[in-house]
Amino acid sequence: MDTLAIKSTLDISKIRKQFPVLNQQVNGKPLVYLDNAATNQKPQRVIDALTTYYEKDNANIHRGIHTLAERATKAYETTRHSMQAFIGAKHVEEIIFTRGVTESINLVASSYGRAFLKAGDEIIISGMEHHSNIVPWQLICEEKGALLKVIPVNDIGEIDFVAFQKLLSDKTKIVAVNHASNSLGTINPIKEIIASAHKSGAVVLIDGAQASAHLTFNVQELDCDFYCISSHKMYGPTGTGILYGKKELLEKMPPYMGGGEMIKEVTFAKTTYNDLPHKFEAGTPNIADVIALNEAIAFINELGKENIAAHEAELLAYTVEKLSTMPDITLIGTAKHKVSVQSFIIEGVHHFDIGQMLDARGIAVRTGHHCTQPLMDQFGIEGTVRASYSVYNTKAEVDQLAEGLERIIKFLK
Ligand code: PMP
C-alpha cells in the first residue's frame, strides 16, 4: 500500500491532548518526543485502565471464584479476544501473553527449537534483525548444533530476496525476520518470505515489534506460523506483549516455563500440562498491563491504522525532504517501503553528542546501534541518530529537529 496516496484526516492536536506526557518542558523547551521506535507514549485511557484495575479489581486471575478475581479474569481475557481480532488470528487460544517480543522469540527458539531442531538444521534470519531476533537463535543453534544463516541486506537497507531464496533448502527449519526494521524502517516483503519459506518446509516467525502500531496485517492472510508483538510499542504498557502461534504448532510444542497455571495435574511422578493458551503462561502474569493493553488496541482501532500510517508517512517524507537538503547529513536506510523511522549520521560528529545536544533543546531521539550491531558493522558505522514517529507527532516537530540539527552542525563545524 502506498501510504502517501492516502491523506490523513486525523486531528493531531486533539490526539496530542490525550497524551499527558507530551505536555511538559524538557530543559526549558517543550518536549519533542521522537523516540517512538524505542517505546511510544501512552494515552490517558491506558493510564486510567492501569489505575482503575489497581483501585477496583486487583485480584489474581483464573483460579479465584470471588467477584474481584472474576472481574480481573474477564478483563484479562477480553484483551486476548481484542488481540485476536486486531491481528486476525483464527483461534483466541493462539494468543499467548508474554513480556513482549524478546520473550516471545525466546519462547519459540527454546520450546520449538528444543523439540524439533537437530544437528545440521538451518535457521535463517536477516542482516537487519534486532539482537532479540539473533541471540535466541544463536543460543539454540549452539545447543542443538544447528546453523544460523543470514540474508544479506543491500546499501539502502533492503533484503536481497534472490539471496534469500538461494539460502533456502530442505535443511531450513525456521525463518525469522522482522516485519519492519527498527534501525532502518524498512518494511520487509514478509508475505513473499513466508510463502518461499513454506515451500521449503520451514516455519516462519515474524518479529512485529515495529509493525503492530503502524502496519495493517492479518496473520491468517500472511500465513505466518508465529508473530510477536510488544505492547509498549503500540501505546500500551511495558512488560507485556504477545506471541501468536498457529494452534497446531503450539499444541505440539513443549511448555517453555513450568509453574502455576500451565499445569492440569501435578504429582511427583508426572505432571500433565494445561490446554492452550495457559500451557505457555506459567505464573502470575502481568495482569494490569494486559488489561490496559486493551485500551491501546481500542485507541489504534478508533483512529484507524490506515489513518495513522498515512499521517506517519507524511512525517517521514517531510523528514527526508528536510534532512536530505543538509549536506552534512547522510541518511541511513532509504528503502522504498518504510515505516516512519529515519536514521542518519553527521560526518565527523559522534551520534551521542548529537543526541545530547538535541536533548538540551527538548528533543528526544535515540542514538547508538539500536540493538542491531551486525547491521551497523555492515554500514561501517558505530551507530546512528534515529528519529521515529507516532501518530501524535507533527511537522512542526520535524522542523524543530531540522533546526536543531542545523544549529548543532554550525556550532561543531
Ligand atoms: N525487535 C525489534 C525490531 C525491536 O525494535 C525491538 C525493540 N526495540 C525488539 C525486537 C525487542 O522488543 P522488546 O524489548 O519489547 O522485547
Tab-separated table of C-alpha atoms and ligand atoms in Angstrom:
chain	number	residue	atom	x	y	z
A	1	MET	CA	0.000	0.000	0.000
A	2	ASP	CA	1.292	3.463	-0.873
A	3	THR	CA	0.544	5.271	2.380
A	4	LEU	CA	1.405	8.654	0.862
A	5	ALA	CA	-1.500	8.182	-1.526
A	6	ILE	CA	-3.882	8.343	1.446
A	7	LYS	CA	-4.333	11.743	3.080
A	8	SER	CA	-4.532	11.687	6.823
A	9	THR	CA	-7.737	13.174	8.205
A	10	LEU	CA	-6.748	12.926	11.844
A	11	ASP	CA	-6.973	15.903	14.178
A	12	ILE	CA	-3.482	15.649	15.636
A	13	SER	CA	-3.843	18.460	18.179
A	14	LYS	CA	-6.880	16.679	19.615
A	15	ILE	CA	-4.940	13.408	19.703
A	16	ARG	CA	-1.983	15.063	21.441
A	17	LYS	CA	-4.240	16.159	24.294
A	18	GLN	CA	-4.812	12.503	25.142
A	19	PHE	CA	-1.091	12.084	25.965
A	20	PRO	CA	-0.313	13.832	29.263
A	21	VAL	CA	3.434	13.164	28.995
A	22	LEU	CA	3.692	15.346	25.885
A	23	ASN	CA	2.550	18.368	27.830
A	24	GLN	CA	5.838	19.205	29.548
A	25	GLN	CA	9.043	21.162	29.193
A	26	VAL	CA	12.381	19.384	28.979
A	27	ASN	CA	15.458	21.510	29.586
A	28	GLY	CA	13.261	24.585	29.375
A	29	LYS	CA	11.802	23.661	25.962
A	30	PRO	CA	8.540	21.938	25.035
A	31	LEU	CA	9.168	18.195	24.739
A	32	VAL	CA	9.571	16.911	21.185
A	33	TYR	CA	9.375	13.138	21.545
A	34	LEU	CA	10.905	11.398	18.518
A	35	ASP	CA	11.971	8.127	20.132
A	36	ASN	CA	8.841	6.169	19.343
A	37	ALA	CA	10.581	3.121	17.881
A	38	ALA	CA	12.103	2.520	21.327
A	39	THR	CA	8.752	2.945	23.064
A	40	ASN	CA	5.845	5.203	22.331
A	41	GLN	CA	3.768	7.254	24.757
A	42	LYS	CA	0.547	6.166	26.438
A	43	PRO	CA	-2.837	7.837	26.085
A	44	GLN	CA	-4.773	8.753	29.232
A	45	ARG	CA	-7.196	5.847	28.729
A	46	VAL	CA	-4.311	3.337	29.039
A	47	ILE	CA	-3.025	5.059	32.182
A	48	ASP	CA	-6.576	5.136	33.599
A	49	ALA	CA	-7.073	1.426	32.912
A	50	LEU	CA	-3.983	0.670	34.995
A	51	THR	CA	-5.121	2.728	37.968
A	52	THR	CA	-8.720	1.530	37.752
A	53	TYR	CA	-7.549	-2.068	37.851
A	54	TYR	CA	-5.469	-1.472	40.987
A	55	GLU	CA	-8.130	0.712	42.598
A	56	LYS	CA	-11.089	-1.557	41.932
A	57	ASP	CA	-10.339	-5.018	40.577
A	58	ASN	CA	-6.909	-6.189	41.726
A	59	ALA	CA	-7.005	-9.973	42.181
A	60	ASN	CA	-5.150	-12.962	40.836
A	61	ILE	CA	-6.780	-14.380	37.741
A	62	HIS	CA	-8.215	-17.722	36.639
A	63	ARG	CA	-8.179	-19.567	39.960
A	64	GLY	CA	-10.359	-17.325	42.117
A	65	ILE	CA	-14.113	-17.647	42.452
A	66	HIS	CA	-14.692	-14.336	44.223
A	67	THR	CA	-16.031	-11.284	42.428
A	68	LEU	CA	-12.751	-9.395	42.091
A	69	ALA	CA	-10.982	-12.459	40.671
A	70	GLU	CA	-13.801	-12.915	38.209
A	71	ARG	CA	-13.665	-9.259	37.142
A	72	ALA	CA	-9.879	-9.357	36.719
A	73	THR	CA	-10.050	-12.622	34.764
A	74	LYS	CA	-12.760	-11.285	32.485
A	75	ALA	CA	-10.815	-8.091	31.738
A	76	TYR	CA	-7.583	-10.045	31.119
A	77	GLU	CA	-9.336	-12.443	28.737
A	78	THR	CA	-11.070	-9.529	26.991
A	79	THR	CA	-7.641	-8.292	25.874
A	80	ARG	CA	-6.911	-11.736	24.453
A	81	HIS	CA	-10.072	-11.505	22.335
A	82	SER	CA	-9.253	-7.935	21.238
A	83	MET	CA	-5.758	-9.004	20.237
A	84	GLN	CA	-7.162	-11.954	18.306
A	85	ALA	CA	-9.321	-9.559	16.281
A	86	PHE	CA	-6.502	-6.993	15.992
A	87	ILE	CA	-4.166	-9.427	14.221
A	88	GLY	CA	-6.801	-11.659	12.629
A	89	ALA	CA	-5.963	-14.898	14.445
A	90	LYS	CA	-8.283	-17.823	13.830
A	91	HIS	CA	-8.468	-19.020	17.449
A	92	VAL	CA	-8.313	-17.000	20.657
A	93	GLU	CA	-6.045	-19.612	22.275
A	94	GLU	CA	-3.415	-18.776	19.651
A	95	ILE	CA	-2.721	-15.564	21.599
A	96	ILE	CA	-0.131	-16.163	24.342
A	97	PHE	CA	0.673	-13.292	26.693
A	98	THR	CA	4.400	-12.774	27.209
A	99	ARG	CA	6.607	-9.909	28.401
A	100	GLY	CA	6.992	-8.773	24.813
A	101	VAL	CA	8.787	-9.591	21.590
A	102	THR	CA	12.033	-10.685	23.241
A	103	GLU	CA	10.291	-13.233	25.427
A	104	SER	CA	8.079	-14.392	22.552
A	105	ILE	CA	11.097	-15.128	20.343
A	106	ASN	CA	12.923	-16.848	23.198
A	107	LEU	CA	9.827	-18.951	23.841
A	108	VAL	CA	9.733	-20.192	20.250
A	109	ALA	CA	13.506	-20.670	19.954
A	110	SER	CA	13.582	-22.578	23.182
A	111	SER	CA	10.393	-24.621	23.004
A	112	TYR	CA	10.100	-25.249	19.243
A	113	GLY	CA	13.877	-25.368	18.833
A	114	ARG	CA	14.436	-27.901	21.616
A	115	ALA	CA	11.656	-30.142	20.370
A	116	PHE	CA	12.227	-30.057	16.632
A	117	LEU	CA	15.784	-28.964	15.752
A	118	LYS	CA	18.670	-31.344	15.226
A	119	ALA	CA	22.350	-31.041	14.304
A	120	GLY	CA	22.856	-29.709	10.785
A	121	ASP	CA	19.450	-27.996	10.585
A	122	GLU	CA	19.460	-24.364	9.497
A	123	ILE	CA	17.776	-21.230	10.756
A	124	ILE	CA	17.612	-18.161	8.505
A	125	ILE	CA	17.411	-14.608	9.814
A	126	SER	CA	18.127	-11.338	8.013
A	127	GLY	CA	21.044	-8.941	8.318
A	128	MET	CA	18.778	-6.261	9.788
A	129	GLU	CA	17.495	-8.142	12.824
A	130	HIS	CA	17.315	-6.750	16.326
A	131	HIS	CA	19.533	-8.626	18.796
A	132	SER	CA	16.316	-10.122	20.210
A	133	ASN	CA	15.861	-11.916	16.900
A	134	ILE	CA	19.502	-13.017	16.675
A	135	VAL	CA	20.691	-14.157	20.088
A	136	PRO	CA	17.840	-16.601	20.952
A	137	TRP	CA	18.586	-18.418	17.677
A	138	GLN	CA	22.313	-18.445	18.393
A	139	LEU	CA	21.620	-19.995	21.779
A	140	ILE	CA	19.510	-22.795	20.363
A	141	CYS	CA	21.917	-23.340	17.439
A	142	GLU	CA	24.733	-23.800	19.943
A	143	GLU	CA	22.695	-26.254	21.962
A	144	LYS	CA	21.489	-28.282	19.004
A	145	GLY	CA	24.384	-27.988	16.559
A	146	ALA	CA	22.165	-26.116	14.106
A	147	LEU	CA	23.456	-23.362	11.813
A	148	LEU	CA	22.426	-19.739	11.555
A	149	LYS	CA	22.296	-18.278	8.034
A	150	VAL	CA	21.876	-14.581	7.319
A	151	ILE	CA	20.055	-12.947	4.391
A	152	PRO	CA	22.204	-10.088	3.057
A	153	VAL	CA	20.883	-6.532	3.134
A	154	ASN	CA	21.727	-4.010	0.388
A	155	ASP	CA	23.081	-0.471	0.776
A	156	ILE	CA	19.678	1.177	1.015
A	157	GLY	CA	18.553	-1.322	3.622
A	158	GLU	CA	16.512	-3.873	1.707
A	159	ILE	CA	16.646	-7.647	1.950
A	160	ASP	CA	18.279	-9.418	-1.008
A	161	PHE	CA	15.366	-11.676	-1.919
A	162	VAL	CA	17.283	-13.669	-4.522
A	163	ALA	CA	19.996	-14.415	-1.975
A	164	PHE	CA	17.292	-15.447	0.488
A	165	GLN	CA	15.864	-17.944	-1.963
A	166	LYS	CA	19.338	-19.361	-2.529
A	167	LEU	CA	19.764	-19.870	1.220
A	168	LEU	CA	16.563	-21.892	1.461
A	169	SER	CA	16.894	-25.681	1.326
A	170	ASP	CA	15.415	-28.763	2.915
A	171	LYS	CA	17.797	-28.093	5.822
A	172	THR	CA	15.980	-24.820	6.598
A	173	LYS	CA	13.716	-25.393	9.574
A	174	ILE	CA	12.993	-21.848	10.767
A	175	VAL	CA	12.981	-18.433	9.084
A	176	ALA	CA	12.802	-15.483	11.494
A	177	VAL	CA	12.648	-11.922	10.167
A	178	ASN	CA	11.236	-8.601	11.228
A	179	HIS	CA	8.172	-7.095	9.639
A	180	ALA	CA	9.821	-3.676	9.855
A	181	SER	CA	13.362	-2.781	10.865
A	182	ASN	CA	13.852	-0.668	13.983
A	183	SER	CA	17.101	0.953	12.777
A	184	LEU	CA	16.274	1.485	9.122
A	185	GLY	CA	12.490	1.498	8.983
A	186	THR	CA	12.458	-0.956	6.061
A	187	ILE	CA	9.197	-2.843	5.642
A	188	ASN	CA	10.156	-6.350	4.615
A	189	PRO	CA	8.262	-8.381	1.995
A	190	ILE	CA	7.122	-10.847	4.617
A	191	LYS	CA	4.263	-12.342	2.611
A	192	GLU	CA	6.724	-13.430	-0.085
A	193	ILE	CA	9.285	-14.541	2.521
A	194	ILE	CA	6.661	-16.678	4.274
A	195	ALA	CA	5.453	-18.258	1.027
A	196	SER	CA	9.020	-19.123	-0.091
A	197	ALA	CA	9.982	-20.490	3.328
A	198	HIS	CA	6.876	-22.667	3.432
A	199	LYS	CA	7.770	-24.146	0.052
A	200	SER	CA	10.998	-25.357	1.677
A	201	GLY	CA	9.074	-26.758	4.626
A	202	ALA	CA	10.307	-24.183	7.160
A	203	VAL	CA	8.202	-22.440	9.794
A	204	VAL	CA	8.288	-18.645	9.869
A	205	LEU	CA	8.442	-16.300	12.836
A	206	ILE	CA	7.774	-12.604	12.281
A	207	ASP	CA	9.131	-10.025	14.714
A	208	GLY	CA	6.342	-7.468	14.613
A	209	ALA	CA	7.802	-5.052	17.184
A	210	GLN	CA	7.928	-2.153	14.718
A	211	ALA	CA	4.799	-3.064	12.803
A	212	SER	CA	1.931	-3.557	15.229
A	213	ALA	CA	1.170	0.163	15.684
A	214	HIS	CA	1.873	1.184	12.100
A	215	LEU	CA	1.024	-1.513	9.558
A	216	THR	CA	-2.220	-3.223	8.679
A	217	PHE	CA	-1.838	-7.002	8.560
A	218	ASN	CA	-3.689	-10.221	9.195
A	219	VAL	CA	-1.796	-13.264	10.430
A	220	GLN	CA	-4.081	-15.693	8.602
A	221	GLU	CA	-3.606	-13.880	5.291
A	222	LEU	CA	0.136	-13.688	5.882
A	223	ASP	CA	0.087	-17.357	6.846
A	224	CYS	CA	2.978	-16.824	9.284
A	225	ASP	CA	3.479	-19.508	11.907
A	226	PHE	CA	4.459	-17.128	14.716
A	227	TYR	CA	4.040	-13.359	15.113
A	228	CYS	CA	5.497	-11.393	18.036
A	229	ILE	CA	4.264	-8.077	19.441
A	230	SER	CA	5.343	-5.764	22.284
A	231	SER	CA	2.568	-3.733	23.896
A	232	HIS	CA	4.828	-0.787	24.742
A	233	LYS	CA	5.488	-0.055	21.063
A	234	MET	CA	1.759	0.273	20.368
A	235	TYR	CA	0.668	2.814	23.018
A	236	GLY	CA	0.303	0.096	25.670
A	237	PRO	CA	2.197	-0.545	28.902
A	238	THR	CA	5.688	-2.011	29.142
A	239	GLY	CA	6.279	-5.566	30.307
A	240	THR	CA	3.657	-7.278	28.194
A	241	GLY	CA	3.041	-8.394	24.644
A	242	ILE	CA	2.056	-11.477	22.766
A	243	LEU	CA	3.212	-14.477	20.885
A	244	TYR	CA	0.778	-15.522	18.192
A	245	GLY	CA	1.305	-19.081	17.058
A	246	LYS	CA	-0.697	-21.404	14.848
A	247	LYS	CA	-2.692	-23.684	17.125
A	248	GLU	CA	-1.415	-26.915	15.612
A	249	LEU	CA	2.188	-25.825	16.222
A	250	LEU	CA	1.623	-24.506	19.749
A	251	GLU	CA	-0.131	-27.756	20.622
A	252	LYS	CA	2.909	-29.772	19.536
A	253	MET	CA	5.384	-27.569	21.412
A	254	PRO	CA	6.500	-28.385	24.973
A	255	PRO	CA	5.994	-25.772	27.733
A	256	TYR	CA	8.588	-23.003	27.980
A	257	MET	CA	8.376	-22.442	31.724
A	258	GLY	CA	6.959	-24.598	34.471
A	259	GLY	CA	4.796	-23.381	37.339
A	260	GLY	CA	1.288	-22.294	38.242
A	261	GLU	CA	-1.460	-22.148	35.587
A	262	MET	CA	0.417	-24.159	32.962
A	263	ILE	CA	-0.481	-27.482	34.591
A	264	LYS	CA	-3.517	-29.745	34.544
A	265	GLU	CA	-2.350	-32.033	37.307
A	266	VAL	CA	0.876	-32.320	39.262
A	267	THR	CA	2.119	-35.416	41.057
A	268	PHE	CA	5.715	-36.125	41.997
A	269	ALA	CA	5.690	-38.865	39.400
A	270	LYS	CA	4.310	-36.845	36.483
A	271	THR	CA	2.794	-33.514	35.523
A	272	THR	CA	0.249	-33.026	32.779
A	273	TYR	CA	0.057	-29.689	31.040
A	274	ASN	CA	-2.808	-27.290	30.643
A	275	ASP	CA	-4.522	-26.508	27.351
A	276	LEU	CA	-3.606	-23.519	25.197
A	277	PRO	CA	-3.021	-20.705	25.867
A	278	HIS	CA	-2.362	-21.475	29.555
A	279	LYS	CA	0.311	-24.073	28.757
A	280	PHE	CA	2.606	-21.143	27.902
A	281	GLU	CA	1.523	-18.742	30.669
A	282	ALA	CA	3.224	-20.075	33.795
A	283	GLY	CA	2.976	-17.987	36.962
A	284	THR	CA	1.003	-14.862	37.754
A	285	PRO	CA	1.091	-12.819	34.570
A	286	ASN	CA	1.307	-9.069	34.142
A	287	ILE	CA	-2.437	-8.714	34.733
A	288	ALA	CA	-2.750	-4.930	34.993
A	289	ASP	CA	-0.702	-4.246	31.902
A	290	VAL	CA	-2.505	-6.844	29.809
A	291	ILE	CA	-5.809	-5.261	30.842
A	292	ALA	CA	-4.550	-1.777	29.943
A	293	LEU	CA	-3.289	-3.064	26.579
A	294	ASN	CA	-6.943	-3.458	25.622
A	295	GLU	CA	-7.275	0.328	25.703
A	296	ALA	CA	-4.217	0.711	23.459
A	297	ILE	CA	-5.794	-1.636	20.919
A	298	ALA	CA	-9.043	0.334	21.086
A	299	PHE	CA	-7.113	3.605	20.657
A	300	ILE	CA	-5.483	2.330	17.443
A	301	ASN	CA	-8.723	0.819	16.149
A	302	GLU	CA	-10.673	4.005	16.733
A	303	LEU	CA	-8.139	6.151	14.854
A	304	GLY	CA	-7.746	3.524	12.129
A	305	LYS	CA	-4.354	2.078	11.226
A	306	GLU	CA	-4.586	3.426	7.658
A	307	ASN	CA	-5.047	6.961	9.024
A	308	ILE	CA	-2.166	6.539	11.453
A	309	ALA	CA	0.078	5.156	8.699
A	310	ALA	CA	-0.873	7.990	6.335
A	311	HIS	CA	-0.012	10.652	8.904
A	312	GLU	CA	3.278	8.982	9.812
A	313	ALA	CA	4.185	8.575	6.123
A	314	GLU	CA	3.749	12.337	5.691
A	315	LEU	CA	6.085	12.940	8.645
A	316	LEU	CA	8.694	10.575	7.215
A	317	ALA	CA	8.521	12.144	3.749
A	318	TYR	CA	8.858	15.604	5.302
A	319	THR	CA	11.851	14.468	7.382
A	320	VAL	CA	13.595	13.059	4.321
A	321	GLU	CA	12.839	16.262	2.382
A	322	LYS	CA	14.321	18.425	5.159
A	323	LEU	CA	17.354	16.334	6.103
A	324	SER	CA	18.417	15.443	2.588
A	325	THR	CA	18.965	19.130	1.799
A	326	MET	CA	21.512	19.349	4.623
A	327	PRO	CA	24.917	18.485	3.096
A	328	ASP	CA	26.489	17.224	6.333
A	329	ILE	CA	23.780	14.652	6.937
A	330	THR	CA	23.826	11.136	5.482
A	331	LEU	CA	20.583	9.228	5.697
A	332	ILE	CA	20.931	5.560	6.668
A	333	GLY	CA	18.059	3.390	5.484
A	334	THR	CA	16.340	4.677	2.363
A	335	ALA	CA	14.367	1.606	1.310
A	336	LYS	CA	11.333	2.088	-0.912
A	337	HIS	CA	8.849	0.810	1.662
A	338	LYS	CA	9.356	2.136	5.148
A	339	VAL	CA	7.668	2.773	8.467
A	340	SER	CA	8.270	6.192	9.969
A	341	VAL	CA	11.833	5.692	11.173
A	342	GLN	CA	14.783	7.708	9.880
A	343	SER	CA	18.359	7.031	10.900
A	344	PHE	CA	21.157	9.384	9.944
A	345	ILE	CA	24.742	10.303	10.719
A	346	ILE	CA	26.670	13.557	10.583
A	347	GLU	CA	30.175	13.113	9.258
A	348	GLY	CA	32.769	13.772	11.964
A	349	VAL	CA	30.292	14.149	14.836
A	350	HIS	CA	29.550	11.346	17.281
A	351	HIS	CA	25.884	10.375	17.408
A	352	PHE	CA	25.871	10.607	21.231
A	353	ASP	CA	26.929	14.257	21.035
A	354	ILE	CA	24.112	14.992	18.606
A	355	GLY	CA	21.629	13.220	20.869
A	356	GLN	CA	22.783	15.173	23.898
A	357	MET	CA	22.649	18.498	22.109
A	358	LEU	CA	19.170	17.752	20.796
A	359	ASP	CA	18.096	16.801	24.318
A	360	ALA	CA	19.278	20.198	25.511
A	361	ARG	CA	16.676	21.600	23.089
A	362	GLY	CA	13.957	19.299	24.464
A	363	ILE	CA	14.182	16.900	21.506
A	364	ALA	CA	14.302	13.174	22.361
A	365	VAL	CA	15.904	10.956	19.706
A	366	ARG	CA	17.679	7.619	20.046
A	367	THR	CA	21.396	7.285	19.381
A	368	GLY	CA	23.597	4.210	19.154
A	369	HIS	CA	23.450	0.831	17.449
A	370	HIS	CA	19.740	0.289	18.226
A	371	CYS	CA	20.461	-3.339	19.191
A	372	THR	CA	21.452	-4.073	15.585
A	373	GLN	CA	25.235	-4.216	15.864
A	374	PRO	CA	25.803	-6.550	12.885
A	375	LEU	CA	23.827	-4.134	10.686
A	376	MET	CA	25.895	-1.181	11.913
A	377	ASP	CA	29.046	-3.199	11.128
A	378	GLN	CA	27.772	-3.702	7.595
A	379	PHE	CA	27.311	0.050	7.155
A	380	GLY	CA	30.767	0.587	8.685
A	381	ILE	CA	29.398	2.767	11.470
A	382	GLU	CA	29.154	2.515	15.230
A	383	GLY	CA	25.646	3.867	15.389
A	384	THR	CA	23.197	6.437	14.116
A	385	VAL	CA	20.849	9.133	15.326
A	386	ARG	CA	17.298	7.894	14.850
A	387	ALA	CA	14.090	9.894	14.684
A	388	SER	CA	10.937	7.791	14.794
A	389	TYR	CA	7.339	8.903	14.789
A	390	SER	CA	3.965	8.075	16.237
A	391	VAL	CA	0.529	9.434	15.473
A	392	TYR	CA	0.873	12.425	17.835
A	393	ASN	CA	3.975	13.867	16.130
A	394	THR	CA	3.724	16.931	13.921
A	395	LYS	CA	5.506	18.571	11.006
A	396	ALA	CA	6.365	21.441	13.374
A	397	GLU	CA	8.341	18.906	15.423
A	398	VAL	CA	10.207	17.780	12.301
A	399	ASP	CA	11.022	21.473	11.707
A	400	GLN	CA	12.358	21.714	15.257
A	401	LEU	CA	14.535	18.647	14.679
A	402	ALA	CA	15.923	20.075	11.440
A	403	GLU	CA	16.525	23.482	13.003
A	404	GLY	CA	18.256	21.860	15.990
A	405	LEU	CA	20.492	19.862	13.678
A	406	GLU	CA	21.381	22.927	11.621
A	407	ARG	CA	22.482	24.768	14.747
A	408	ILE	CA	24.475	21.791	16.029
A	409	ILE	CA	26.271	21.447	12.707
A	410	LYS	CA	27.066	25.185	12.659
A	411	PHE	CA	28.313	25.044	16.238
A	412	LEU	CA	30.507	21.994	15.766
A	413	LYS	CA	31.962	22.585	12.336
B	1	PMP	N1	12.640	-6.437	17.589
B	1	PMP	C1	12.589	-5.171	17.154
B	1	PMP	C2	12.572	-4.915	15.675
B	1	PMP	C3	12.560	-4.123	18.065
B	1	PMP	O1	12.509	-2.865	17.631
B	1	PMP	C4	12.581	-4.413	19.451
B	1	PMP	C5	12.603	-3.302	20.482
B	1	PMP	N2	13.491	-2.269	20.190
B	1	PMP	C6	12.607	-5.745	19.850
B	1	PMP	C7	12.644	-6.736	18.888
B	1	PMP	C8	12.587	-6.131	21.287
B	1	PMP	O2	11.368	-5.761	21.856
B	1	PMP	P1	11.151	-5.795	23.420
B	1	PMP	O3	12.286	-5.050	24.015
B	1	PMP	O4	9.848	-5.105	23.621
B	1	PMP	O5	11.120	-7.227	23.832
